[in-house]
PDB file of C-alpha atoms and ligand atoms in Angstrom:
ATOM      1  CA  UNK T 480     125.738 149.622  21.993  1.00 69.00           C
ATOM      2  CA  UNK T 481     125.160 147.617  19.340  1.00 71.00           C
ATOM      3  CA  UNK T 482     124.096 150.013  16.450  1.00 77.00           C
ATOM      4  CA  UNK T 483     124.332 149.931  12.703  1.00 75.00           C
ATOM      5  CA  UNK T 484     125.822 145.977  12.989  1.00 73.00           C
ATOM      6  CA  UNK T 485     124.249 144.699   9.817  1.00 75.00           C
ATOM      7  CA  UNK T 486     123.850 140.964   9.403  1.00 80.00           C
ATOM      8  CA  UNK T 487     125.401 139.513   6.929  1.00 88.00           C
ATOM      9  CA  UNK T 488     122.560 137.854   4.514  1.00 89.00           C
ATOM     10  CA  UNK T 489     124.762 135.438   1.856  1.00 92.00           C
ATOM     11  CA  UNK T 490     121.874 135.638  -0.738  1.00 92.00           C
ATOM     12  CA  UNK T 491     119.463 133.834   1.308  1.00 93.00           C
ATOM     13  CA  UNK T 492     116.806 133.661   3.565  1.00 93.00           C
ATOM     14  CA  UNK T 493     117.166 133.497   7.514  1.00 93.00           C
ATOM     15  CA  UNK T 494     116.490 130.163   7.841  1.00 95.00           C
ATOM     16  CA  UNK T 495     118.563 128.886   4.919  1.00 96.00           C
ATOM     17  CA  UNK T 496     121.169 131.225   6.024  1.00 95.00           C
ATOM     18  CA  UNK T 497     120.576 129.736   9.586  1.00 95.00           C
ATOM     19  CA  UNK T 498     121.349 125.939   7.947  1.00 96.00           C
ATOM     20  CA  UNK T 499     123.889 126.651   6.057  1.00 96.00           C
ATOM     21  CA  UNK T 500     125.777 128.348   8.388  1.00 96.00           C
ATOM     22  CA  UNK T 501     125.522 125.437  11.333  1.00 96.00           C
ATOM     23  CA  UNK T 502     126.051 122.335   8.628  1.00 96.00           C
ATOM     24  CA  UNK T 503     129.527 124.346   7.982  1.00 96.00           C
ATOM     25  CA  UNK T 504     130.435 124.882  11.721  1.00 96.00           C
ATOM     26  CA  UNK T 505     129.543 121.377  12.047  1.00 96.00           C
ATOM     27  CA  UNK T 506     132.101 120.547   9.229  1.00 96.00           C
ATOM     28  CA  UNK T 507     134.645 122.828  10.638  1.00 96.00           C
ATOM     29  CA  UNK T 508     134.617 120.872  13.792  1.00 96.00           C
ATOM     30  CA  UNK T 509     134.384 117.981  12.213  1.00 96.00           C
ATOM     31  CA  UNK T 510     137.235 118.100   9.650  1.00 95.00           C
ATOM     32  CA  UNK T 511     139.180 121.255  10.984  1.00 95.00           C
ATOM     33  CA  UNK T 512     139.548 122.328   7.561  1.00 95.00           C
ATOM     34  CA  UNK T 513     136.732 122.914   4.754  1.00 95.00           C
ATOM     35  CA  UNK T 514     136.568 125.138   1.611  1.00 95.00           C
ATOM     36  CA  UNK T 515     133.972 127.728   0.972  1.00 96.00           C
ATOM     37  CA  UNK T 516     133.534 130.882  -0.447  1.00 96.00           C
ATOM     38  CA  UNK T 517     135.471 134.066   1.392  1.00 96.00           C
ATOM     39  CA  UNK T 518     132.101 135.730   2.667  1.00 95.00           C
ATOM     40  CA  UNK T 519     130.734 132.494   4.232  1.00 96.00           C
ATOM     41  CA  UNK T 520     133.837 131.951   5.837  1.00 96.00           C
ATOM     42  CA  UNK T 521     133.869 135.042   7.460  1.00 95.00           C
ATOM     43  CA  UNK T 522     130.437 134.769   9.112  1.00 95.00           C
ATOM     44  CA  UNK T 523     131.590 131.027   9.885  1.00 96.00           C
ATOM     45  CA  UNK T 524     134.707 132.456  11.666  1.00 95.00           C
ATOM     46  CA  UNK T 525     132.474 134.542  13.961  1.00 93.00           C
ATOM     47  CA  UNK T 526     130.062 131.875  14.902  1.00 94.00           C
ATOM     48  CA  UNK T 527     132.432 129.035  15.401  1.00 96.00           C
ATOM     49  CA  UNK T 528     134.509 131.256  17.509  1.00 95.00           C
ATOM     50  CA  UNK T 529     132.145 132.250  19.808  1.00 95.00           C
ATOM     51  CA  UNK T 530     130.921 128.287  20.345  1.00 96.00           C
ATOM     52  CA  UNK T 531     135.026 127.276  21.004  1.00 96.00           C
ATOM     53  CA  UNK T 532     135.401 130.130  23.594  1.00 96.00           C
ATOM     54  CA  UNK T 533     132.238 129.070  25.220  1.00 96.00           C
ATOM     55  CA  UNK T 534     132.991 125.131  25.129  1.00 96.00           C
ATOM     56  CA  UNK T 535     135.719 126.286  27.237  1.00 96.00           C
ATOM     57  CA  UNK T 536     133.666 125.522  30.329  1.00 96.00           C
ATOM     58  CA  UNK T 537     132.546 122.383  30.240  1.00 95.00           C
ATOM     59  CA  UNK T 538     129.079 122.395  31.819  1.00 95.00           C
ATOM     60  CA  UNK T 539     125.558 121.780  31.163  1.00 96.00           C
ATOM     61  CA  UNK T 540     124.275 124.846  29.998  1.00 96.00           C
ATOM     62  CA  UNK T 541     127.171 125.986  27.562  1.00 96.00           C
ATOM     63  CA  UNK T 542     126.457 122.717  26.467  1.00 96.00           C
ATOM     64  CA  UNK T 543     122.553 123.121  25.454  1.00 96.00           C
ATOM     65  CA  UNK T 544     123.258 126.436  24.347  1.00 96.00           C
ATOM     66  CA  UNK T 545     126.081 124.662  22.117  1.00 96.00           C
ATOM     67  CA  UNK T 546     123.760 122.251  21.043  1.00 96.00           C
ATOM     68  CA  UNK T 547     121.398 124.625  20.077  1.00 94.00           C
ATOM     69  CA  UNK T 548     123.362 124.934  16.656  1.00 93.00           C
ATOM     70  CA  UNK T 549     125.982 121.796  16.552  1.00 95.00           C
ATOM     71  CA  UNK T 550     122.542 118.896  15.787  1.00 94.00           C
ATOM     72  CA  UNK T 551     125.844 116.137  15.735  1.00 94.00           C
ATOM     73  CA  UNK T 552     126.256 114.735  19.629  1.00 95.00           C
ATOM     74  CA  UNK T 553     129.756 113.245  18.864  1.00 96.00           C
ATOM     75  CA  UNK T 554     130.897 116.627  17.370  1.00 96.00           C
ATOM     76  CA  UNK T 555     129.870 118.111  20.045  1.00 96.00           C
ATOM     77  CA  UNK T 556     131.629 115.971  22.105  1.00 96.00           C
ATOM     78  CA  UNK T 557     134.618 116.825  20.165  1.00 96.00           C
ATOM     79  CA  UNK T 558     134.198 120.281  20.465  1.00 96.00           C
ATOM     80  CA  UNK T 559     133.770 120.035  24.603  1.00 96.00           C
ATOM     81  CA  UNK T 560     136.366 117.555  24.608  1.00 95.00           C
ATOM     82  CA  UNK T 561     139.248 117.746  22.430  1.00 95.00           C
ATOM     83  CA  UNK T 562     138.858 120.777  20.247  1.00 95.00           C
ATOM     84  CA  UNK T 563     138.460 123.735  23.580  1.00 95.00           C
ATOM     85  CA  UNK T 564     141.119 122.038  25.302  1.00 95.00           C
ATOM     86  CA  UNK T 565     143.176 122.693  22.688  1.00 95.00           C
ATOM     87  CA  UNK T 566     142.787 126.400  22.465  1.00 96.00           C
ATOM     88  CA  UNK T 567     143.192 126.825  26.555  1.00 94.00           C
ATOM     89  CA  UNK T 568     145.652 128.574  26.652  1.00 94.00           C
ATOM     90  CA  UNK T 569     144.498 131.103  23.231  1.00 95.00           C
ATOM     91  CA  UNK T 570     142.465 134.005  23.382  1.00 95.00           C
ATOM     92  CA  UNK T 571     140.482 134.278  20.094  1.00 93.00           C
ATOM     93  CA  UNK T 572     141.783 133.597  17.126  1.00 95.00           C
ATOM     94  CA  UNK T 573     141.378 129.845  16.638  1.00 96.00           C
ATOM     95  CA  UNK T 574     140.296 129.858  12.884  1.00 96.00           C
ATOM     96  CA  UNK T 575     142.532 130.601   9.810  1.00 95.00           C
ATOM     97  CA  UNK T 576     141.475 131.717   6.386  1.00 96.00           C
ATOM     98  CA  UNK T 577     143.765 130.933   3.377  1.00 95.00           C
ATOM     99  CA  UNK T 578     143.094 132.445   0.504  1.00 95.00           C
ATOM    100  CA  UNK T 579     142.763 129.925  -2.627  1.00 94.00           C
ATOM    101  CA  UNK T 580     142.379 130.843  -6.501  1.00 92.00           C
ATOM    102  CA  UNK T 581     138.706 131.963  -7.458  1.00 93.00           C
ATOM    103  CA  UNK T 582     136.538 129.389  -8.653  1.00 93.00           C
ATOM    104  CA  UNK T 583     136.251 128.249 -12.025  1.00 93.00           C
ATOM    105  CA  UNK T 584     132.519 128.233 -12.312  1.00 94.00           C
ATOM    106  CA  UNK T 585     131.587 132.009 -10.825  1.00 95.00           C
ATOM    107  CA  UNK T 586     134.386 133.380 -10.130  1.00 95.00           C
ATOM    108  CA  UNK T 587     133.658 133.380  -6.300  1.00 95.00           C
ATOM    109  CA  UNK T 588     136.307 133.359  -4.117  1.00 95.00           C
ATOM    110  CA  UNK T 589     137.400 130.416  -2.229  1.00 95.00           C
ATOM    111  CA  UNK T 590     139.118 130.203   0.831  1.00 96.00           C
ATOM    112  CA  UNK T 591     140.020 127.467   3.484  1.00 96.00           C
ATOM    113  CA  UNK T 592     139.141 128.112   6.874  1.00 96.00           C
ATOM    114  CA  UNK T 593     140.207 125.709   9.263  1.00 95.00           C
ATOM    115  CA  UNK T 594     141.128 125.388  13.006  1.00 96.00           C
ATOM    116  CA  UNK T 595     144.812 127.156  13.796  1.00 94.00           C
ATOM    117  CA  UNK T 596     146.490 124.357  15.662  1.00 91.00           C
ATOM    118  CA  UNK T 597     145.173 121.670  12.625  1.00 89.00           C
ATOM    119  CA  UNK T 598     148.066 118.982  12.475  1.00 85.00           C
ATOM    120  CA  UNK T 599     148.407 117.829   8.553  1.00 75.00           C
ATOM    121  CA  UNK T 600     147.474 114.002   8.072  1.00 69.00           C
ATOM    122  CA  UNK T 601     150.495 112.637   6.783  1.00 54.00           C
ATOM    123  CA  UNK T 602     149.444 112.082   3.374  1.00 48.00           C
ATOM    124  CA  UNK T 603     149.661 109.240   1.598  1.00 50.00           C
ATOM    125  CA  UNK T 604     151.589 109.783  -1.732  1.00 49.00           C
ATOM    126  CA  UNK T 605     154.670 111.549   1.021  1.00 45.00           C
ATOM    127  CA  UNK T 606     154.412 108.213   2.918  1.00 45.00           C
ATOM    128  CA  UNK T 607     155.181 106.364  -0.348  1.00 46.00           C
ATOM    129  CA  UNK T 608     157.839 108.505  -1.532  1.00 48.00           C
ATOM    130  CA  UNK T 609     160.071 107.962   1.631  1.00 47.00           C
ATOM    131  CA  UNK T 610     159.435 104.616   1.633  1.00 48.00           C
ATOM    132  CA  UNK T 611     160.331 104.419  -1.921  1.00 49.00           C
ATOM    133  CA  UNK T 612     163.572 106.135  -1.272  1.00 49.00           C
ATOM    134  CA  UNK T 613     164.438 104.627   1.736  1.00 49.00           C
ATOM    135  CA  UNK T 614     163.541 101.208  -0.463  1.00 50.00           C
ATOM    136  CA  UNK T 615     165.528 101.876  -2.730  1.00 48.00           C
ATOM    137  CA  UNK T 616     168.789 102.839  -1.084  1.00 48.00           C
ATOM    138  CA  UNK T 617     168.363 100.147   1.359  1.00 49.00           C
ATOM    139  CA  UNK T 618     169.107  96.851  -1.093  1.00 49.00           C
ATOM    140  CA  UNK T 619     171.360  98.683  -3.476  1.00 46.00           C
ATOM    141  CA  UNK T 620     173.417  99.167  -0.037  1.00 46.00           C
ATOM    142  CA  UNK T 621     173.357  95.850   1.232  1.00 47.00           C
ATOM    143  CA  UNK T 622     174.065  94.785  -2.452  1.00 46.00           C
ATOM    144  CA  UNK T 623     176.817  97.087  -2.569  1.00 46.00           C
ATOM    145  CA  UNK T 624     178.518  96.875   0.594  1.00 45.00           C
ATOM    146  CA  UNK T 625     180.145  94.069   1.635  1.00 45.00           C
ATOM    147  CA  UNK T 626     180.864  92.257   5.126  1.00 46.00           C
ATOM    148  CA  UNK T 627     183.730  94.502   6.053  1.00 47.00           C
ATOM    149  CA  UNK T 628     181.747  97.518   6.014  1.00 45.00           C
ATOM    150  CA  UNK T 629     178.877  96.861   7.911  1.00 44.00           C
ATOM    151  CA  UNK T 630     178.778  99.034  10.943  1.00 46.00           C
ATOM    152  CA  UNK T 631     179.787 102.151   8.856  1.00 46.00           C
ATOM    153  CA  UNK T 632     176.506 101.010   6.295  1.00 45.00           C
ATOM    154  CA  UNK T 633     174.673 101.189   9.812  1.00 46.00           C
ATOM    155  CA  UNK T 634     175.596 104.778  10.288  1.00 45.00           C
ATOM    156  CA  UNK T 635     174.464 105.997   7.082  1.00 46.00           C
ATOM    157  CA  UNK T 636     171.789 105.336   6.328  1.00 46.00           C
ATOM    158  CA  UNK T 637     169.529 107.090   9.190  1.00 47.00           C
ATOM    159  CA  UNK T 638     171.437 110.035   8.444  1.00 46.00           C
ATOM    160  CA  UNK T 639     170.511 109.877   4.909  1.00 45.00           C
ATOM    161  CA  UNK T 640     166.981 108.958   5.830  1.00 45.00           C
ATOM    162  CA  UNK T 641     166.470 112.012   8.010  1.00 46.00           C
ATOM    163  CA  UNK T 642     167.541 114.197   4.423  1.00 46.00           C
ATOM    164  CA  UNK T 643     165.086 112.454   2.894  1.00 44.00           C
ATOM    165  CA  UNK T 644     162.148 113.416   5.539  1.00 44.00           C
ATOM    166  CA  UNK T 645     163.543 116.573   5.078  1.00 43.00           C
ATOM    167  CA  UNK T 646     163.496 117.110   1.409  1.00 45.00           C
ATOM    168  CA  UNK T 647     159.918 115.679   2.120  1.00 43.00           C
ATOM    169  CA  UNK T 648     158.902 118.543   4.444  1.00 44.00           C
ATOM    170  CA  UNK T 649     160.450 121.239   2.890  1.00 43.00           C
ATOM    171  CA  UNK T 650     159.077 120.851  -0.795  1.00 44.00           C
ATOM    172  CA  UNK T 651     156.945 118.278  -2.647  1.00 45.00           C
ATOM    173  CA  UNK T 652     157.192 119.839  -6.004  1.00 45.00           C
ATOM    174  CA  UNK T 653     160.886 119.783  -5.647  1.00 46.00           C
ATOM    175  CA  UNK T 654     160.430 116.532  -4.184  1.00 49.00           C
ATOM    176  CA  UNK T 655     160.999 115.291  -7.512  1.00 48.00           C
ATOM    177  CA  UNK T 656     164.032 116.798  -8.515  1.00 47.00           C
ATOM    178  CA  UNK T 657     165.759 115.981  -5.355  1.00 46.00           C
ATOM    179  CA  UNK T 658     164.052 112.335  -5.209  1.00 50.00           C
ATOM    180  CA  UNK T 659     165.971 112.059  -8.763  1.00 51.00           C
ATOM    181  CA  UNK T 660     169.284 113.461  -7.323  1.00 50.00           C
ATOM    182  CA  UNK T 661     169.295 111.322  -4.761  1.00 51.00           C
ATOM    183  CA  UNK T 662     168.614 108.192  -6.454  1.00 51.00           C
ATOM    184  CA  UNK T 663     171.628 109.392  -8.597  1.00 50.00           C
ATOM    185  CA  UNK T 664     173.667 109.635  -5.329  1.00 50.00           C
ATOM    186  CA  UNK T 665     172.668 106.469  -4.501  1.00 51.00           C
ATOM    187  CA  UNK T 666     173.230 104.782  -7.873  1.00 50.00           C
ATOM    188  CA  UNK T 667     176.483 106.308  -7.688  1.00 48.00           C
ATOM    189  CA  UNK T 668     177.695 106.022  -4.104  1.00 48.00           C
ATOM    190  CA  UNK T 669     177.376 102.005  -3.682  1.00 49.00           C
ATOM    191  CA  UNK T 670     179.949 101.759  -6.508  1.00 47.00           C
ATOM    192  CA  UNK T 671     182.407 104.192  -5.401  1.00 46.00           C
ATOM    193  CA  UNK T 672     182.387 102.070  -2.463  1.00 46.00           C
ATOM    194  CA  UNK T 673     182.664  98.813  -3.571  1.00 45.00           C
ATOM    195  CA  UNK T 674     185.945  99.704  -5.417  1.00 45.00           C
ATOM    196  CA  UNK T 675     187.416 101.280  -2.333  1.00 46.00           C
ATOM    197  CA  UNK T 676     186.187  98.344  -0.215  1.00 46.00           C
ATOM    198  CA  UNK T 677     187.904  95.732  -2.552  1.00 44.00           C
ATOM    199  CA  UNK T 678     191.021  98.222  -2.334  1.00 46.00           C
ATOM    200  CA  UNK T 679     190.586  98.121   1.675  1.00 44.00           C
ATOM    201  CA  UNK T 680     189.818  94.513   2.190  1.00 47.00           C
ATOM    202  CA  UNK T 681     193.296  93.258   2.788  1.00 48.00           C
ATOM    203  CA  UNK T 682     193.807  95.965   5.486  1.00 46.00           C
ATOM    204  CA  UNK T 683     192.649  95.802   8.543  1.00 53.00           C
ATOM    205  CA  UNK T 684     189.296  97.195   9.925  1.00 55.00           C
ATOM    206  CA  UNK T 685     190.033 100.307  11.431  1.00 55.00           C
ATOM    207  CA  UNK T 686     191.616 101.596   7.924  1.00 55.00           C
ATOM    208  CA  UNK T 687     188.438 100.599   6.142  1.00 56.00           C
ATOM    209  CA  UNK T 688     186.801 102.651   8.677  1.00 57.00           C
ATOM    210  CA  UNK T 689     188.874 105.406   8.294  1.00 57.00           C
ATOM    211  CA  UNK T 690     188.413 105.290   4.581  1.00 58.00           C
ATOM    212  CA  UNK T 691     184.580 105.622   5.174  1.00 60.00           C
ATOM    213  CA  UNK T 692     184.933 108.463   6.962  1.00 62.00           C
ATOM    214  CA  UNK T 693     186.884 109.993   4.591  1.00 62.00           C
ATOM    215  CA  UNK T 694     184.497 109.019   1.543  1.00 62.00           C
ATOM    216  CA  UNK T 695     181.297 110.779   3.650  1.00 59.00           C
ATOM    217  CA  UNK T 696     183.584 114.229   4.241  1.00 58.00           C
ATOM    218  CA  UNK T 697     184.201 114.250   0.697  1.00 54.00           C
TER     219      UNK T 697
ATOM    220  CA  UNK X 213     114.318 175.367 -21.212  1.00 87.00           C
ATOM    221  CA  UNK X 214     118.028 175.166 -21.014  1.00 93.00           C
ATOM    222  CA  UNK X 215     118.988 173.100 -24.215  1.00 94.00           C
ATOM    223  CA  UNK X 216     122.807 171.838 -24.847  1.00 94.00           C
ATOM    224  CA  UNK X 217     124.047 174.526 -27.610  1.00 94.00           C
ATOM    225  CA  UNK X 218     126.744 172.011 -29.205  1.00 95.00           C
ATOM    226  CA  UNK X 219     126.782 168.005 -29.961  1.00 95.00           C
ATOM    227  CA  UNK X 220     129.032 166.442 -27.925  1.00 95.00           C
ATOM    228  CA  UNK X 221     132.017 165.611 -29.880  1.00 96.00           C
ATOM    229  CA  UNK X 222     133.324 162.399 -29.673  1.00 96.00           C
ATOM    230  CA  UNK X 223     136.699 163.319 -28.200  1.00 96.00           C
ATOM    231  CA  UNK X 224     134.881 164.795 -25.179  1.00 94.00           C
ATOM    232  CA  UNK X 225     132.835 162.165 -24.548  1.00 94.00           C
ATOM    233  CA  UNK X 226     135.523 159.680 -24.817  1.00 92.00           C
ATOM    234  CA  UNK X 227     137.994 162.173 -22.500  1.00 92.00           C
ATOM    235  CA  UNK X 228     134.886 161.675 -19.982  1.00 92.00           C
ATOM    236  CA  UNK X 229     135.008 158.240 -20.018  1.00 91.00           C
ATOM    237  CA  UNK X 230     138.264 156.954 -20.323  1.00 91.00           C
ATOM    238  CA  UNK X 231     139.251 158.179 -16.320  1.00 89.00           C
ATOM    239  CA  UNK X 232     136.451 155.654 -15.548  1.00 88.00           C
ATOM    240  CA  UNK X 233     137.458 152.285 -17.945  1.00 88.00           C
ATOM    241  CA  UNK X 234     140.874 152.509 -17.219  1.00 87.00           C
ATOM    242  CA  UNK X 235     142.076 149.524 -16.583  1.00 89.00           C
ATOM    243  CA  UNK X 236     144.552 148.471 -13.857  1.00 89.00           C
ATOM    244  CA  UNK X 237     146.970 144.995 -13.599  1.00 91.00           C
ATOM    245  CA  UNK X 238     146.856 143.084 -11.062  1.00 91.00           C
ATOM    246  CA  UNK X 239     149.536 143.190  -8.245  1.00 93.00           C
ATOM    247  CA  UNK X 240     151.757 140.023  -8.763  1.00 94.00           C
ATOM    248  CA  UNK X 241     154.377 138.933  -6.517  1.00 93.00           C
ATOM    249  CA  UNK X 242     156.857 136.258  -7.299  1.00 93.00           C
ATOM    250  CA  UNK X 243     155.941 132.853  -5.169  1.00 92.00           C
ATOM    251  CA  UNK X 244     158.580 132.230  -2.746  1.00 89.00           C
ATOM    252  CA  UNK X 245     158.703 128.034  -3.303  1.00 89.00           C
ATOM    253  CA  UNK X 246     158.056 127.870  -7.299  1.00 91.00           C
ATOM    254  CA  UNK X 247     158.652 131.649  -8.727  1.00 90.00           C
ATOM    255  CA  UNK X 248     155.404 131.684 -10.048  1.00 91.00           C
ATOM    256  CA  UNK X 249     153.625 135.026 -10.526  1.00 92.00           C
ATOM    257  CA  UNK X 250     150.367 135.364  -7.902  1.00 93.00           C
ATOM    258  CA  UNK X 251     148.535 137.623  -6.198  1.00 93.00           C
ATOM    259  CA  UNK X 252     149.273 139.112  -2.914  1.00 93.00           C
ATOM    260  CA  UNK X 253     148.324 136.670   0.211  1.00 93.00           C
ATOM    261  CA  UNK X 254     146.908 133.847  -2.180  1.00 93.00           C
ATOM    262  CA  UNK X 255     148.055 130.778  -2.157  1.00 93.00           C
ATOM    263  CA  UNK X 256     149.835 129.686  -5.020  1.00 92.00           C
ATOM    264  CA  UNK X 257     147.948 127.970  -7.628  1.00 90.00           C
ATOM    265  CA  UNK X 258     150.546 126.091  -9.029  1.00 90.00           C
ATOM    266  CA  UNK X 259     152.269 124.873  -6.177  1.00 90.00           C
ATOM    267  CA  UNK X 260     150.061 125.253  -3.467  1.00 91.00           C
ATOM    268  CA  UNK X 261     152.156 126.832  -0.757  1.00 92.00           C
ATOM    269  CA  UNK X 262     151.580 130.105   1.056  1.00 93.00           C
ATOM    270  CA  UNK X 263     153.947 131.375   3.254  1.00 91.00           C
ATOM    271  CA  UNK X 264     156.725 128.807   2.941  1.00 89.00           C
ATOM    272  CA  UNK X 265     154.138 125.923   3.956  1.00 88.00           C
ATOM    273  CA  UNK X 266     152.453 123.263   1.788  1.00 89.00           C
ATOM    274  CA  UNK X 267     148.489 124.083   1.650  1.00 89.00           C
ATOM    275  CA  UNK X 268     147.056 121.934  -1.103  1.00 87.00           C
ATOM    276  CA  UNK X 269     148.478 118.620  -1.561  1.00 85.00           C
ATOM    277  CA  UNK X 270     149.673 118.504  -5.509  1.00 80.00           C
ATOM    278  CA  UNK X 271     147.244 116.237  -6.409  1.00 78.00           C
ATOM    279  CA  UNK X 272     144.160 118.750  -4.649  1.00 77.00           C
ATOM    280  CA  UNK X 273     145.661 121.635  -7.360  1.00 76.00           C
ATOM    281  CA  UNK X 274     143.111 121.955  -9.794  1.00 62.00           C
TER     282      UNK X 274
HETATM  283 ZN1  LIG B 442     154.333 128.464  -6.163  1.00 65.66          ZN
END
């Protein structure tokens, strides 16, 4: 019984509603994330969830009937062939909407709707603050530490990369505090070292070692 | 014809329409990655995360 299920109309006629909505399911596919307003979203959710359950089965009908609305043959491909796979195992549910801040013109609200399982790029500017970091550290260590030393320089720095990742995942904005505290870790470290290390040089390895291990418990 | 006996005064007109211009506040809830004040499942506007995850990129924040 399908009674009293009004459509939806978005301000427009049917067959600019028609076009609007299949350019943005076409986008969603094609992107896995796009911004629009909250109600277009919504009608987009219910669309471009029916078309992922049906490219479930991979045949020629669901296909035509797919193609019916998705006028893009490799988006369709990647709807058949990468994006339904995906959701195998998921009943429903394969979009997200995320609320953003109105927009500036009208007020509208905007939203991002994208595809649930949507891996983030890595982004660029993250990329370039690791490697920054990592830059960084890396010849003020070598500078720093002397031939003694070596192996124990090996050891630490993955483990200080990995807290840099980390501080990357967790938060960008604080990104820059902690990319400033650890620079000052790092300006500060090398030197503590090199004293101890000129302290430790006439002893034999195993002390310096020791000594090391002492400096990273501290 | 039934005519009104008494001007309205202005007191009861504006007793009449104050219950319907009353205005209410928004809802704010602290963010939980920058503190900043936003509305309930938004994502925030000045940092751009929503629900302990990174949504828009600082340089997307308008
Ligand atoms: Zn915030």
């Amino acid at each position: 019984m399908r009674h009293r299920v009004a459509t939806k109309k978005l301000g427009m006629m049917t067959a600019h509603r028609k076009a609007v909505l299949r350019n943005m399911m076409i986008s969603l596919f094609k992107h896995e994330r796009i911004r629009t307003t909250k109600q277009k979203a919504k009608v987009l959710r219910s669309i471009a969830e029916k078309a992922i359950t049906r490219a479930k089965v991979d045949n020629l009908h669901n296909r035509r009937i797919i193609a019916k609305k998705i006028h893009d043959k490799p988006v369709l491909d990647k709807l058949f062939k990468v994006i339904a796979p995906r959701f195998a195992e998921r009943n429903g549910g394969y979009t997200r909407i995320l609320k953003l801040r109105q927009r500036i013109t009208d007020a509208a609200d905007m939203v991002f709707i994208e595809l649930v399982d949507r891996k983030e790029k890595a982004a660029k500017s993250k990329k370039k603050t690791v490697e920054k970091e990592t830059e960084k550290k890396a010849p003020a260590k070598e500078a720093a530490a002397k031939k003694p030393a070596v192996k124990s320089e090996a050891k630490k720095t993955p483990a200080k990369k990995s807290a840099g990742a980390k501080d990357v995942r967790t938060a960008s904005l604080k990104n820059e505090k902690t990319e400033e505290k650890t620079e000052e870790k790092a300006a500060k470290k090398p030197k503590e070292k090199t004293v101890e290390k000129t302290v430790v040089k006439d002893t034999p390895k195993t002390k310096a070692k020791k000594a090391a291990a002492e400096e990273k418990k501290a | 014809m039934a005519v009104p006996k008494y001007k309205t005064s202005k007191a009861r007109t504006r007793q009449r329409r104050s219950i319907n211009m009353k205005l209410s506040a928004p809802t704010l809830v602290e963010c939980g990655n920058c503190g900043n004040r936003v509305l309930l499942h938004r994502v925030c506007p000045k940092c751009g995360f929503y629900r302990g995850k990174q949504i828009l990129k600082p340089e997307e924040l308008a």
